[in-house]
Coordinates of C-alpha atoms in Angstrom, one line a residue:
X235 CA -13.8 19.0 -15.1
X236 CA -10.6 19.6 -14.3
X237 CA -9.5 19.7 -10.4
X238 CA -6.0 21.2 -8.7
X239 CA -3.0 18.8 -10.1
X240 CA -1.9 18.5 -6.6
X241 CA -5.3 16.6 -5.7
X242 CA -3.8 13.9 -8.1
X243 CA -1.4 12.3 -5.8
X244 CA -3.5 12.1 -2.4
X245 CA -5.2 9.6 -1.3
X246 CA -8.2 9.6 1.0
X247 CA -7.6 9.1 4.8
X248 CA -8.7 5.6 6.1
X249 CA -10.7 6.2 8.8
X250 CA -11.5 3.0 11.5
X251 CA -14.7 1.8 10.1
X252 CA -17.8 2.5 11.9
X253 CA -20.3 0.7 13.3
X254 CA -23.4 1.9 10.9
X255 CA -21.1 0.8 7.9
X256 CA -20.2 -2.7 9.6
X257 CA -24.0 -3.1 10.2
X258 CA -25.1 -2.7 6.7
X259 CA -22.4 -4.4 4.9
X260 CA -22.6 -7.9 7.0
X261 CA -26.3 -7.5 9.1
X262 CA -24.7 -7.8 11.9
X263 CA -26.6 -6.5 15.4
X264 CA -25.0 -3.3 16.3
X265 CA -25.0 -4.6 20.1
X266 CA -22.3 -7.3 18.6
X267 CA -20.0 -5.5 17.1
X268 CA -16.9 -4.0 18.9
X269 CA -14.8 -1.3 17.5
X270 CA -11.3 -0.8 18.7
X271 CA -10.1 0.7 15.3
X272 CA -9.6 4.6 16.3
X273 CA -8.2 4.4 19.7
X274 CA -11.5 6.2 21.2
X275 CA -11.6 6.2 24.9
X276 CA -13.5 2.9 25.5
X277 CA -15.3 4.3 28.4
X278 CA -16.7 7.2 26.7
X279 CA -16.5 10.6 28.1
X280 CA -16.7 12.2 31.6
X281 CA -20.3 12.4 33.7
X282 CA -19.7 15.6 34.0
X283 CA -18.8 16.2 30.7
X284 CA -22.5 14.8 29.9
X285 CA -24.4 16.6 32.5
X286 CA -22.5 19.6 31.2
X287 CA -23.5 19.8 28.1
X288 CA -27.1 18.6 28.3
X289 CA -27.5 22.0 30.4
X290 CA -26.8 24.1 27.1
X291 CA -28.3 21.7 24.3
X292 CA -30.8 25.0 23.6
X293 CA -27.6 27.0 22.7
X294 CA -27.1 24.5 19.6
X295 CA -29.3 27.7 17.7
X296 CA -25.9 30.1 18.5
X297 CA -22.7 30.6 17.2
X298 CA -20.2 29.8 20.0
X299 CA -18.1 32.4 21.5
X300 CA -15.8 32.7 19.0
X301 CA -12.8 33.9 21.5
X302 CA -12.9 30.7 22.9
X303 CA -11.9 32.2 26.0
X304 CA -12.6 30.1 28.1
X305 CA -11.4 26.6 27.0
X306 CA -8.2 28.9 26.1
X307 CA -8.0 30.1 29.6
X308 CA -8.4 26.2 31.2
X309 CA -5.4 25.2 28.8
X310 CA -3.3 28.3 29.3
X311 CA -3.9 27.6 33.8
X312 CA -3.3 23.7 32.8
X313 CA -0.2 24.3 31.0
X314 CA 1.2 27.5 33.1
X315 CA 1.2 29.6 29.5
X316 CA -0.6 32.6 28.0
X317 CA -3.7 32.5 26.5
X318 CA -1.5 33.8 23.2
X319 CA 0.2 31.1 23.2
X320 CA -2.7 28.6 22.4
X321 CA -4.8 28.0 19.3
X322 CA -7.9 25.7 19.3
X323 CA -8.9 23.9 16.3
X324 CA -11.2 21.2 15.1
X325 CA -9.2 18.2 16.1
X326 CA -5.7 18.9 16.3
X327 CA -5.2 17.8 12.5
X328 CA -6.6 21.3 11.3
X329 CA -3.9 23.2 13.6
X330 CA -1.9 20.8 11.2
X331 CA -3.5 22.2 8.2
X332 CA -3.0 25.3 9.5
X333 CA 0.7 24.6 10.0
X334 CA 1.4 23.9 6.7
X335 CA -0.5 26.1 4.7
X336 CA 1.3 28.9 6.9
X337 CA 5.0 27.7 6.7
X338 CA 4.8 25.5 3.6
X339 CA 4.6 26.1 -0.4
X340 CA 5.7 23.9 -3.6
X341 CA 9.1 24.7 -2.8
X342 CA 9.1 23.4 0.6
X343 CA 10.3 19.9 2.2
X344 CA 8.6 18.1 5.0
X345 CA 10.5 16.1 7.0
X346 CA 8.5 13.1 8.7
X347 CA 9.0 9.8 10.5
X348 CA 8.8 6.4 7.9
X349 CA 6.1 5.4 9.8
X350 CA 3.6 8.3 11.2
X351 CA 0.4 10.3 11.4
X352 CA -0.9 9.6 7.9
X353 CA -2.1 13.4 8.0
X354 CA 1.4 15.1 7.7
X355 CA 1.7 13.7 4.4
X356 CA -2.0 14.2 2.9
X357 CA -1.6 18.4 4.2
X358 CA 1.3 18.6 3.2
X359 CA 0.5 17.5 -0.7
X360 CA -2.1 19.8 -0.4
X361 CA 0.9 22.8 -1.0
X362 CA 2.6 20.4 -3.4
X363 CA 6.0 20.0 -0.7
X364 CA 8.2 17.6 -1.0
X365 CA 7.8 14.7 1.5
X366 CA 10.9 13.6 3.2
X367 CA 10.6 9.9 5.5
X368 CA 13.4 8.2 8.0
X369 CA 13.7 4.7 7.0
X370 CA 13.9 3.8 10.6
X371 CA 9.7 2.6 11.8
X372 CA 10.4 4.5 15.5
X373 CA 11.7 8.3 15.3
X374 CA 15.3 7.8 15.4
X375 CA 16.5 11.7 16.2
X376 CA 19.9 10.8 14.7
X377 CA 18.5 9.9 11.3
X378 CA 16.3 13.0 11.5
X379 CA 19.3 15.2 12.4
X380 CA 21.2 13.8 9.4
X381 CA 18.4 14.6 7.1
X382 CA 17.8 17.7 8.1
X383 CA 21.3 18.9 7.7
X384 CA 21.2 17.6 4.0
X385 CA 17.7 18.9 3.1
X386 CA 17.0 21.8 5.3
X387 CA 13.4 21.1 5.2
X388 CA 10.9 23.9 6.1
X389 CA 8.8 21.6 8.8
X390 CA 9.5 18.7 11.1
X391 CA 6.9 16.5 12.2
X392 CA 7.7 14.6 15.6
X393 CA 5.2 12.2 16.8
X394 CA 5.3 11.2 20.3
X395 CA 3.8 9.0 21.4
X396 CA 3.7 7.6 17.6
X397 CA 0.4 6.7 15.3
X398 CA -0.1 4.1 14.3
X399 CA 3.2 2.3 16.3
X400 CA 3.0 3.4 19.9
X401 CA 6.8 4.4 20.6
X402 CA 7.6 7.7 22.2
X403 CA 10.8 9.5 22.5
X404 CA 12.8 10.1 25.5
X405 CA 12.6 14.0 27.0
X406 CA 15.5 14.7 26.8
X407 CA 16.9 13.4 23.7
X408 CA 13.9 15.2 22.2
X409 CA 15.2 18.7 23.5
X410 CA 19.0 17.8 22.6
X411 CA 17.5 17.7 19.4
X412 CA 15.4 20.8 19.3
X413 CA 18.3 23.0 20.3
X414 CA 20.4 21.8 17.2
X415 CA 17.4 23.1 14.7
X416 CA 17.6 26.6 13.6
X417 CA 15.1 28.8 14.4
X418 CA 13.4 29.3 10.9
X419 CA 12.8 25.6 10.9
X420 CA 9.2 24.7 12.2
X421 CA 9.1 21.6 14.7
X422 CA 5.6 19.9 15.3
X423 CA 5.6 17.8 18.2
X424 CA 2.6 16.4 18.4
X425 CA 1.6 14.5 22.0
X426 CA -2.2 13.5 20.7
X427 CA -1.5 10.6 23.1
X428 CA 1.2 12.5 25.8
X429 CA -1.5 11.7 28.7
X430 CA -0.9 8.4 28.4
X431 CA 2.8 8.1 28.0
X432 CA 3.3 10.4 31.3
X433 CA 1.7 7.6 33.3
X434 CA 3.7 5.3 32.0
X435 CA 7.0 6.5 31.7
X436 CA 7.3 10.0 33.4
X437 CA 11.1 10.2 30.9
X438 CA 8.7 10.4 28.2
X439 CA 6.5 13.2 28.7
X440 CA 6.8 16.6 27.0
X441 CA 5.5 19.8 28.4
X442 CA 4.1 22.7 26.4
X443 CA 5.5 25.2 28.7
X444 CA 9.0 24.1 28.2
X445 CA 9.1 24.0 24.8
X446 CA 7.6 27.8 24.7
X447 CA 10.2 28.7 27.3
X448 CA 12.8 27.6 25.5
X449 CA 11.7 27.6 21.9
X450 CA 10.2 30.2 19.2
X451 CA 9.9 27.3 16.3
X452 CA 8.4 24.6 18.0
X453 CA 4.5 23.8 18.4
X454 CA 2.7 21.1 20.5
X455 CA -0.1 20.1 19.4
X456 CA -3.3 17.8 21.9
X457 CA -6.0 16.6 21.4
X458 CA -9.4 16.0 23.4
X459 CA -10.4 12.7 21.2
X460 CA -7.9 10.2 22.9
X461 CA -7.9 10.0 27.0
X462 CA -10.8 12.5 27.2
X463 CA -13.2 11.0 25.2
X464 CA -14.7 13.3 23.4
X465 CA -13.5 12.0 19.4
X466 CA -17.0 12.9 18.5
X467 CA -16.4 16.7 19.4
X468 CA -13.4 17.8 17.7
X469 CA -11.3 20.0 19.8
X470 CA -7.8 19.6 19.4
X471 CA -5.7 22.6 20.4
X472 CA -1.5 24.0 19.5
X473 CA 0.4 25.6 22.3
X474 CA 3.2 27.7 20.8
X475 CA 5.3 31.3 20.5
X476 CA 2.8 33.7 20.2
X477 CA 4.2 34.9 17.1
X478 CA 3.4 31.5 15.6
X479 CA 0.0 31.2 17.4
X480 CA -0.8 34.7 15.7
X481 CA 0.2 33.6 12.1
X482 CA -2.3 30.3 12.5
X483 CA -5.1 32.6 13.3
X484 CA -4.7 34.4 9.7
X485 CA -5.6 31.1 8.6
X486 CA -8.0 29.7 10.8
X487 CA -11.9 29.8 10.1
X488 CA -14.3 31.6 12.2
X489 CA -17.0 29.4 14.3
X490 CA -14.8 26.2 13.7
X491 CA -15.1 25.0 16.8
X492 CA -19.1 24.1 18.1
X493 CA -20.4 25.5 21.2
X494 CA -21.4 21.7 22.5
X495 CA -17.8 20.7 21.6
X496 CA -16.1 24.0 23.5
X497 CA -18.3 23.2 26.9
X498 CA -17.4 20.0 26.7
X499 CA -13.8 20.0 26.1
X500 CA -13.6 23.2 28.8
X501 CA -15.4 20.4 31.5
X502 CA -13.3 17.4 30.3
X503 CA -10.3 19.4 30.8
X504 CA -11.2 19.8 34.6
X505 CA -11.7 16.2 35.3
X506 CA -8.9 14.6 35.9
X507 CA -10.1 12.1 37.7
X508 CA -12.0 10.7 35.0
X509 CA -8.8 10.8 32.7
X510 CA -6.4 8.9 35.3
X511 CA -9.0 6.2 36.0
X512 CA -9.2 6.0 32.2
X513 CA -5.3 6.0 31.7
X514 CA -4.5 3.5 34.4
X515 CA -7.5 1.3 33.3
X516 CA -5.8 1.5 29.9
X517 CA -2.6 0.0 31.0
X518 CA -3.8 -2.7 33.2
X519 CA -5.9 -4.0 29.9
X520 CA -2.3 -3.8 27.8
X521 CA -0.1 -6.2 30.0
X522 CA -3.3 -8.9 28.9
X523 CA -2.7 -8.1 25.1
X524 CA 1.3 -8.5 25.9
X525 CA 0.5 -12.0 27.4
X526 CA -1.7 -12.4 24.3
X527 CA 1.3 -11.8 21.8
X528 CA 3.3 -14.0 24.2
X529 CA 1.0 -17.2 23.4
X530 CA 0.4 -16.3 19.7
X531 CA 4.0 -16.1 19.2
X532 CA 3.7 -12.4 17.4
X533 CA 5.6 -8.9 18.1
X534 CA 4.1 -6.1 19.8
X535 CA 5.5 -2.9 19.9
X536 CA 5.7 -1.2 23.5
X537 CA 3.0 1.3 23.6
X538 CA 2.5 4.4 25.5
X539 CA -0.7 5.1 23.9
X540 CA -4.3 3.4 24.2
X541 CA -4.0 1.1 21.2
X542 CA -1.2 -1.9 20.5
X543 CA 0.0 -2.4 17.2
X544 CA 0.9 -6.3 17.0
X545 CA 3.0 -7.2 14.1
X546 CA 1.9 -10.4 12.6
X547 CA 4.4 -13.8 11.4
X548 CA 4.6 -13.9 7.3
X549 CA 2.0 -16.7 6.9
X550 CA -0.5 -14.1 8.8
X551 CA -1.5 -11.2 6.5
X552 CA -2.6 -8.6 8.2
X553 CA -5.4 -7.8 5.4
X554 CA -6.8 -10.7 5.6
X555 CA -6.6 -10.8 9.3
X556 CA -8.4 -7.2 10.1
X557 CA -10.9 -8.7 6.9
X558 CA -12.0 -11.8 8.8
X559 CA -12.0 -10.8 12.5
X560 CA -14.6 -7.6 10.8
X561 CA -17.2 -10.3 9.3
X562 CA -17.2 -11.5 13.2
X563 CA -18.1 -7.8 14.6
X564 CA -14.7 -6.9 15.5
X565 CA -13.3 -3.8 14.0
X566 CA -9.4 -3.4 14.3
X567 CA -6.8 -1.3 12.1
X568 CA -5.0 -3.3 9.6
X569 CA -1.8 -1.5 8.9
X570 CA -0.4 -2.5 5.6
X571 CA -0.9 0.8 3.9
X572 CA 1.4 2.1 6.1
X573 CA 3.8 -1.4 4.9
X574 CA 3.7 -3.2 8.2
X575 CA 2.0 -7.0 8.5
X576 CA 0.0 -5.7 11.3
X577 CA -2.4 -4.4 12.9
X578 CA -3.6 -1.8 15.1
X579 CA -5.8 -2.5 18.0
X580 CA -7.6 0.2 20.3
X581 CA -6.8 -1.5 24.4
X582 CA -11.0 -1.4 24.7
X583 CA -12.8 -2.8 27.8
X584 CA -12.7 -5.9 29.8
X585 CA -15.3 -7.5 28.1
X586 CA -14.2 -6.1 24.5
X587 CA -10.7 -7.3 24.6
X588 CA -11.9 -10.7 26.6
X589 CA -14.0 -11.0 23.1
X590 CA -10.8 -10.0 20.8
X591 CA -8.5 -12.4 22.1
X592 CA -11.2 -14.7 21.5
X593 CA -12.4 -14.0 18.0
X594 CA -8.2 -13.7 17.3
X595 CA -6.8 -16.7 18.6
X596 CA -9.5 -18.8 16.7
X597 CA -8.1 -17.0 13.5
X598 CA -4.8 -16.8 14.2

């Protein structure tokens, strides 16, 4: 049977494995392995979030409201925007598909970081574009201004903070850059991790509103799977012109986002007090993998996000590393599909990253 020529040159996302597969590939107990692989929130979702949804399990026989008016409305009061101006989708990677599919074709160039969300590149061989990279691993703007002057590509992906690295970009240097882009270019900027890099480093953080305000080519894209918790629900969301939010919507399924997932993202959205406890908790956990990296005599990149990415001396392969610490119940990210020597490591609990440093410095 013959499939799409396109389809010949994409490879499958790797996801973090899960614990099921762990389980039945080395019989390990599932109460002794630890995954910090896909930068979930290690303290699950909000109480609230939980109580929430248990109240409407019975609904699970109805299509949700297919408005989505009223997560809409929580981001569009969150954000100070209109309700046109959002889109939800199911995780922000489908507002990417979206994205493409609407602005991209054969003929098209993407322009991406060297080192970035490995979905920009799978979506955007799904239209056969060309890929463009930086050869720098953080998102130097310069670079990216140079390309784009040569290429004039139809799409540029910014990633802050970055995945799988952890860097961000300053404010302000990012809006220099937007206001040298013309406006038939489309800019993602994509802040999947932006609630923790505002705690952090309040230079870094990007708002949705100013980048509407101010620009009719750029889209931000969220995400509820990160500092809200809820990676098992799917609700990712693009705040944008409205003119670009009511192209997406040509495009976008009906029903694609589940009734459990749109109470609970709606609820999660109104806790804050579960996401700064989660954020500062986050941070407190890093400075004991940056003392880790310290002993073990390895690089780590300074994160804004919930995961470090330590890069690891030649004699270590990263591979081989990620392979050995998973036979022990530990589940990290190795990173040499991306062509780093390292790997990615979710900041977990206490007691999981007590029982990382543990299981690492013995291989190390």
């Amino acid at each position: 049977m013959n499939f799409n020529s396109k389809m010949k040159d994409i490879k499958n996302y790797e996801a973090g494995k899960p614990i099921e597969l762990v389980v039945r590939e080395f019989g390990i107990e599932p109460k002794d392995i630890i995954k910090l692989a896909s930068n979930e929130n290690p303290n699950g979702c909000s109480k609230k979030v939980q109580d929430g949804v248990s109240k409407i399990i019975s609904k699970m026989a109805l299509y949700p409201d297919d408005s989505m008016i009223a997560l809409k409305s929580a981001l569009s009061k969150r954000f100070d925007v209109g309700v046109s101006n959002v889109i939800i989708g199911s995780g922000s990677d489908q507002v990417i598909e979206f994205l493409i599919h609407a602005k991209a074709n054969s003929e098209s160039k993407i322009l991406m970081n060297s080192i970035t969300f490995a979905m920009y590149e799978i979506y955007a061989k799904h239209v056969g574009a060309e890929i463009l990279r930086t050869s720098s691993q953080e998102h130097d703007l310069d670079e990216f201004y140079k390309i784009y002057k040569e290429e004039k590509p139809s799409i540029i992906f910014l990633c802050t903070p970055n995945n799988p690295t952890g860097d961000a970009i300053e404010a302000t240097k990012l809006f220099e850059f937007l206001k040298k882009i013309d406006s038939d270019t489309l800019v993602v900027v994509d802040g999947a991790y932006m609630e923790y890099a505002l705690v952090k480093d309040s230079s870094k953080e990007v708002k949705p509103k100013d980048l509407v305000e101010e620009f009719d080519n750029v889209i931000y894209l969220g995400t509820f799977s990160k500092a809200y918790g809820l990676g098992g629900m799917r609700v990712g969301y693009g705040v944008a012109d409205a003119k670009i939010i009511k192209e997406l919507y040509k495009l976008r399924p009906p029903f694609n986002i589940t009734t459990l997932s749109l109470e609970a993202a709606t609820i999660a959205l109104g806790d804050e007090e579960f996401v700064n406890k989660s954020v500062v908790n986050n941070f407190n956990e890093m400075k004991r993998y940056e003392e880790f990296a310290k002993e073990q005599k390895i690089d780590i990149i300074n994160s804004y996000t919930n995961f470090v990415t330590l890069c690891l001396n030649p004699n270590q392969i990263s591979s081989v590393i990620a392979d050995l610490l998973l036979k022990k119940g530990m589940i990290v990210r190795d990173l040499s599909s991306y062509g780093m020597n390292a790997i990615r490591v979710t900041v977990g609990t206490q007691e999981q990253n007590s029982r990382f440093f543990e299981l690492a410095s013995e291989i190390l």
